[in-house]
PDB file of C-alpha atoms in Angstrom:
ATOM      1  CA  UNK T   1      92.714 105.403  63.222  1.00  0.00           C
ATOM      2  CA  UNK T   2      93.909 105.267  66.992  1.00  0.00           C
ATOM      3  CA  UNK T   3      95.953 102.616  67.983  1.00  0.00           C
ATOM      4  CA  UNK T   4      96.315 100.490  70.862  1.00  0.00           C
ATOM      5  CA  UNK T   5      98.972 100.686  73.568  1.00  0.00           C
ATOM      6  CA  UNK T   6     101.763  98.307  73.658  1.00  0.00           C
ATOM      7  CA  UNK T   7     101.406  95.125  74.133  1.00  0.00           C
ATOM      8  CA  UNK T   8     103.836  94.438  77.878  1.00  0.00           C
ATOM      9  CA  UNK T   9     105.846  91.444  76.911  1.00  0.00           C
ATOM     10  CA  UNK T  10     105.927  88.382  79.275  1.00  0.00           C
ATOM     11  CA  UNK T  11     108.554  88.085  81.402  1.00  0.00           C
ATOM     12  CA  UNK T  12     110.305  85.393  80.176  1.00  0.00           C
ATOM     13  CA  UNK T  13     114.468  85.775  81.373  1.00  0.00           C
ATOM     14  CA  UNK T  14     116.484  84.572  83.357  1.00  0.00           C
ATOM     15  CA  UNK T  15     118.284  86.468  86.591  1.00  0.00           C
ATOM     16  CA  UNK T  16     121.594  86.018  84.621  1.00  0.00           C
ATOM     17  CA  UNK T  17     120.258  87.713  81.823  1.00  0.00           C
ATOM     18  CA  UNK T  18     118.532  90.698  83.511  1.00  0.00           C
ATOM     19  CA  UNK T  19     122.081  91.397  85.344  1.00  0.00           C
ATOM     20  CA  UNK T  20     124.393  91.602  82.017  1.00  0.00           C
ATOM     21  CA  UNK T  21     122.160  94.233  80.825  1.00  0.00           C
ATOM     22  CA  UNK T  22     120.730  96.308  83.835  1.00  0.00           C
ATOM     23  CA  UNK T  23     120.310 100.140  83.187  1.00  0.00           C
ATOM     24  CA  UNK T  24     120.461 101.778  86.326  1.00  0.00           C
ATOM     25  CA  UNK T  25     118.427 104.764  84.202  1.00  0.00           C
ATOM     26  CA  UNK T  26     115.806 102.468  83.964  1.00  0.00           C
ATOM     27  CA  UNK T  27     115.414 101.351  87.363  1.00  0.00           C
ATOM     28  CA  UNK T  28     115.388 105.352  88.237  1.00  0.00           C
ATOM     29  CA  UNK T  29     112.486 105.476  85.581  1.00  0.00           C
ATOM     30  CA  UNK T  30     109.958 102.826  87.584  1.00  0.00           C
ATOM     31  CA  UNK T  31     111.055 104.324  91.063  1.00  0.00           C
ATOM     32  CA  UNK T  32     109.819 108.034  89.440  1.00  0.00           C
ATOM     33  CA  UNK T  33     107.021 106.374  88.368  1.00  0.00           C
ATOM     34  CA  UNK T  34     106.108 105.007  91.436  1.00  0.00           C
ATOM     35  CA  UNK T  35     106.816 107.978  93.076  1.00  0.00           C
ATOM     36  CA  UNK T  36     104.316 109.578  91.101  1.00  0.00           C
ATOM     37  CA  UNK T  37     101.652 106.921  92.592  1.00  0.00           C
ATOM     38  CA  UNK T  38     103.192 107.836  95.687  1.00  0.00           C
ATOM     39  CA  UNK T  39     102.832 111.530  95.498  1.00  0.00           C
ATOM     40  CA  UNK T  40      98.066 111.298  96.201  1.00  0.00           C
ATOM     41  CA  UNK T  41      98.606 108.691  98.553  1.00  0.00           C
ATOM     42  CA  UNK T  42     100.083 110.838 101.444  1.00  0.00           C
ATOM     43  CA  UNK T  43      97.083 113.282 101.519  1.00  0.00           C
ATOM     44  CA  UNK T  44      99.089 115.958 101.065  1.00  0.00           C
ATOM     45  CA  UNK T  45      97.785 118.704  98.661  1.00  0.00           C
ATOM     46  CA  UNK T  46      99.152 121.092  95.646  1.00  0.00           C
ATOM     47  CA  UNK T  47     102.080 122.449  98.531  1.00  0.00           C
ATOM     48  CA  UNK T  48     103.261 119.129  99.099  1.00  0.00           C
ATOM     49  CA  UNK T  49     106.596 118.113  98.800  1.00  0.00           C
ATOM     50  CA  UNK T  50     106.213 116.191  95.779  1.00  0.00           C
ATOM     51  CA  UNK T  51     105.426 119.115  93.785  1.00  0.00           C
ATOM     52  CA  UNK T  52     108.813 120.370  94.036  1.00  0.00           C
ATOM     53  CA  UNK T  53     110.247 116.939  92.828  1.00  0.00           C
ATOM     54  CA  UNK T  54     112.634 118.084  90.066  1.00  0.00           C
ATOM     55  CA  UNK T  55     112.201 114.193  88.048  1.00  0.00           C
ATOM     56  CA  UNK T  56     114.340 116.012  85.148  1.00  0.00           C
ATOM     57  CA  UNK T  57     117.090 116.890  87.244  1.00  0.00           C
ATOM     58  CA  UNK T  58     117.125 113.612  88.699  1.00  0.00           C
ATOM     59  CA  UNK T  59     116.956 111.885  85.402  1.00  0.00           C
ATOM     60  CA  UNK T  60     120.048 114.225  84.232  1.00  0.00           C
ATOM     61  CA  UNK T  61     122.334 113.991  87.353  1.00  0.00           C
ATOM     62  CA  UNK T  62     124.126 111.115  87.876  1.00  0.00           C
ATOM     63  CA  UNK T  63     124.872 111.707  91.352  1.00  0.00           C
ATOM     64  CA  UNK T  64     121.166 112.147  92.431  1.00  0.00           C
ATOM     65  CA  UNK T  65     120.254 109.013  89.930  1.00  0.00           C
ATOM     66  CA  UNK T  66     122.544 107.043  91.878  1.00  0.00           C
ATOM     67  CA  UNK T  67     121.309 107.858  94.854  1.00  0.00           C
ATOM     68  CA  UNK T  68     117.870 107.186  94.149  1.00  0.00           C
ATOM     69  CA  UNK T  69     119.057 103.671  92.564  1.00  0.00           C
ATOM     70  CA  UNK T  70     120.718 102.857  95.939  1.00  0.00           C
ATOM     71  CA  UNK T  71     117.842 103.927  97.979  1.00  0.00           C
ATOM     72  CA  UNK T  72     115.060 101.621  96.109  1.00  0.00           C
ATOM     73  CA  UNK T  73     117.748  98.264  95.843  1.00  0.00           C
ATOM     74  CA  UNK T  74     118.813  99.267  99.369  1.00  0.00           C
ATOM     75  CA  UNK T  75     122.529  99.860  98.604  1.00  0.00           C
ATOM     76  CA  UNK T  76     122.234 103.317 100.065  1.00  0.00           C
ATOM     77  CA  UNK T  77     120.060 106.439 102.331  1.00  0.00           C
ATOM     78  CA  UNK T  78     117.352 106.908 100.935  1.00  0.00           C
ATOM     79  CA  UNK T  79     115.771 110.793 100.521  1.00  0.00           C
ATOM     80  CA  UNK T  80     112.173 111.338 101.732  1.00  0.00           C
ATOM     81  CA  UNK T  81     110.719 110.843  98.426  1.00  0.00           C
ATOM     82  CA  UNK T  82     112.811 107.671  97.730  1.00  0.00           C
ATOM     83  CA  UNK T  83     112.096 106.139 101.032  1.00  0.00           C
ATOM     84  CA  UNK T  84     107.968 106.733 100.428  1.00  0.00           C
ATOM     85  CA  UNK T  85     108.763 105.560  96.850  1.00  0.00           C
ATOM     86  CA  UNK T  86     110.167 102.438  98.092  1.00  0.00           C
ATOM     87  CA  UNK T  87     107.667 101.680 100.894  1.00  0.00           C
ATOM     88  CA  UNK T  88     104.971 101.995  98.203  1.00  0.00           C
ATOM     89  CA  UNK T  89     105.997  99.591  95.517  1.00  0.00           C
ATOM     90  CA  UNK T  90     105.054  96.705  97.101  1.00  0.00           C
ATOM     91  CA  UNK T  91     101.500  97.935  97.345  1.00  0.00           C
ATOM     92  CA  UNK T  92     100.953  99.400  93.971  1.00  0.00           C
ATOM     93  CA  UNK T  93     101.927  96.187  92.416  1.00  0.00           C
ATOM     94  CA  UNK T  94     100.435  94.248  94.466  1.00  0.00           C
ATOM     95  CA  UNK T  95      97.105  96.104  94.692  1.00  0.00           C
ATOM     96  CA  UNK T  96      97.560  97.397  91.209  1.00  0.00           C
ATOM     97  CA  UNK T  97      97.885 100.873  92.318  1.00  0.00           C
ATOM     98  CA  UNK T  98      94.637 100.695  94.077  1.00  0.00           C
ATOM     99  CA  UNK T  99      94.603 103.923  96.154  1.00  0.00           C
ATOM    100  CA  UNK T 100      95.888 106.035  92.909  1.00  0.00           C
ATOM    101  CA  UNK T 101      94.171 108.531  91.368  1.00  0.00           C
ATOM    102  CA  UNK T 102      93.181 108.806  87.870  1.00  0.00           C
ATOM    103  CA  UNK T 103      95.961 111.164  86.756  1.00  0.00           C
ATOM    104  CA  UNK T 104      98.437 108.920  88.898  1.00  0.00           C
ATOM    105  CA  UNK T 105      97.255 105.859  87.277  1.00  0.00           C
ATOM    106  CA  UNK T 106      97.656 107.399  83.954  1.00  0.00           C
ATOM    107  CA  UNK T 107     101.201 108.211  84.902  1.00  0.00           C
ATOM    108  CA  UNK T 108     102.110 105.048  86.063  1.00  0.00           C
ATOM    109  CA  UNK T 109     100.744 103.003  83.305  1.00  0.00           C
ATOM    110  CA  UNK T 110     102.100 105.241  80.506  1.00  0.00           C
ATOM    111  CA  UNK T 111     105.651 105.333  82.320  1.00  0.00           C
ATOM    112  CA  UNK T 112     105.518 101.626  82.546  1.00  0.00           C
ATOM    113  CA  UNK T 113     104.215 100.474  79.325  1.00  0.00           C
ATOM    114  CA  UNK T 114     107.545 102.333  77.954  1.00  0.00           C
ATOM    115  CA  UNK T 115     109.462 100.967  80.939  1.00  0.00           C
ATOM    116  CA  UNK T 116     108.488  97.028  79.415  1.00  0.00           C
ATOM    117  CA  UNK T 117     108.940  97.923  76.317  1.00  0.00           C
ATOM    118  CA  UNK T 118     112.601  98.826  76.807  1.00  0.00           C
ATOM    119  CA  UNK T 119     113.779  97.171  79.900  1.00  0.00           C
ATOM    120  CA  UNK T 120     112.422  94.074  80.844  1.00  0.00           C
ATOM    121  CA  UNK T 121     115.830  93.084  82.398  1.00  0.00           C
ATOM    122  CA  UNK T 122     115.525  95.488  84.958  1.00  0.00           C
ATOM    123  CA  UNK T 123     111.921  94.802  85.315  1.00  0.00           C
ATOM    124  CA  UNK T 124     112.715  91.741  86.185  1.00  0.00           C
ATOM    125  CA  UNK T 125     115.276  92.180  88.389  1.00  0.00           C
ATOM    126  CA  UNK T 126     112.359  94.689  90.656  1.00  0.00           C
ATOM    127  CA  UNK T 127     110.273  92.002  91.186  1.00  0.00           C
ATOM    128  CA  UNK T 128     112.659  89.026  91.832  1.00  0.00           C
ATOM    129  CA  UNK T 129     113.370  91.616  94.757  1.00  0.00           C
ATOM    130  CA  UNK T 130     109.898  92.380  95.635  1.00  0.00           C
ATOM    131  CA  UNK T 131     107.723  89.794  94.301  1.00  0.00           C
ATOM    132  CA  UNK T 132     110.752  86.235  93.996  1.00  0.00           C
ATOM    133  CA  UNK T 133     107.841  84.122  93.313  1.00  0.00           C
ATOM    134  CA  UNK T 134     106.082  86.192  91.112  1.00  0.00           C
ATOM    135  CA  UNK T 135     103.020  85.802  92.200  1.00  0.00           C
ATOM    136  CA  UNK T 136     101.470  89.083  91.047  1.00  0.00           C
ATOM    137  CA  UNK T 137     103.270  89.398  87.437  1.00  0.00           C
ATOM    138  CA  UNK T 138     100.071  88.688  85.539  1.00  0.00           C
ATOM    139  CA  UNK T 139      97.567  90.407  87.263  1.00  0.00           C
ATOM    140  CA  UNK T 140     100.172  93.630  87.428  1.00  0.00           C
ATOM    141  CA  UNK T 141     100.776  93.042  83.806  1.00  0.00           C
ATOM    142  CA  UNK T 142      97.541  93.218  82.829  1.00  0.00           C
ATOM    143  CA  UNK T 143      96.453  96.328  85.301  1.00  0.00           C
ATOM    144  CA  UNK T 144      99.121  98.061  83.524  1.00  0.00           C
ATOM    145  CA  UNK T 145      97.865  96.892  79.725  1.00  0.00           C
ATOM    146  CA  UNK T 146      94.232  97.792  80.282  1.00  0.00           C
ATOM    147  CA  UNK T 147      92.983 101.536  79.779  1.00  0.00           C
TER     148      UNK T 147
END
């Protein structure tokens, strides 16, 4: 018996909420994600930079995590593969990760689904930044549901 992915809750919390229980992990987790997405849409091949990119090491360092955190809420630099990472979010969830490929896709929806499941707050507070009137949620949402 296979079952089906999880279900991505709606988003249904208010800003207040989403700020008592941010995880700066989690926002680190979406920006890798979208990174990921990222990674096909430069052109480059198997010797581009995003090959090397170490997303353990980032996950496990909290100096690097921070600094990715920084970059994509624009409290600090940003490194190449933030800055790319950043420029690209509003297009893949806007566009539904249109210019993805299929491993990229796969990626993003399987780091995502896990991402709802466990942090809506910071979900939220991602697209009060990019999207404050939400006007992509459901179609986004249900990109990221369908296989």
């Amino acid at each position: 018996v296979t079952s089906s992915p999880p279900r991505v809750p709606q988003l249904s919390f208010t800003l207040r909420e989403c700020c008592k229980m941010r995880s700066d992990t989690a926002v680190v987790v979406l920006l890798l994600a979208i990174v990921a997405c990222v990674a096909g849409q430069d052109g480059a091949g198997s010797s581009s930079r995003w090959d090397k990119l170490d997303i353990d090491s980032i996950l496990k360092n909290p100096r690097i995590r921070q600094s990715y955190i920084n970059c994509f809420l624009d409290k600090g630099p940003c490194t190449p593969e933030g800055r790319d990472a950043k420029k690209a979010f509003p297009d893949v969830y806007k566009n539904n990760c249109a210019t993805c490929s299929e491993e990229q896709e796969r990626l993003l929806k399987k780091t995502l689904r896990a991402f709802f499941a466990e942090h809506k707050p910071e979900w939220e507070l991602i697209v009060n930044k990019y999207d404050p009137k939400h006007v992509h949620d459901k179609g986004f949402l249900e990109y990221i549901n369908k296989d």
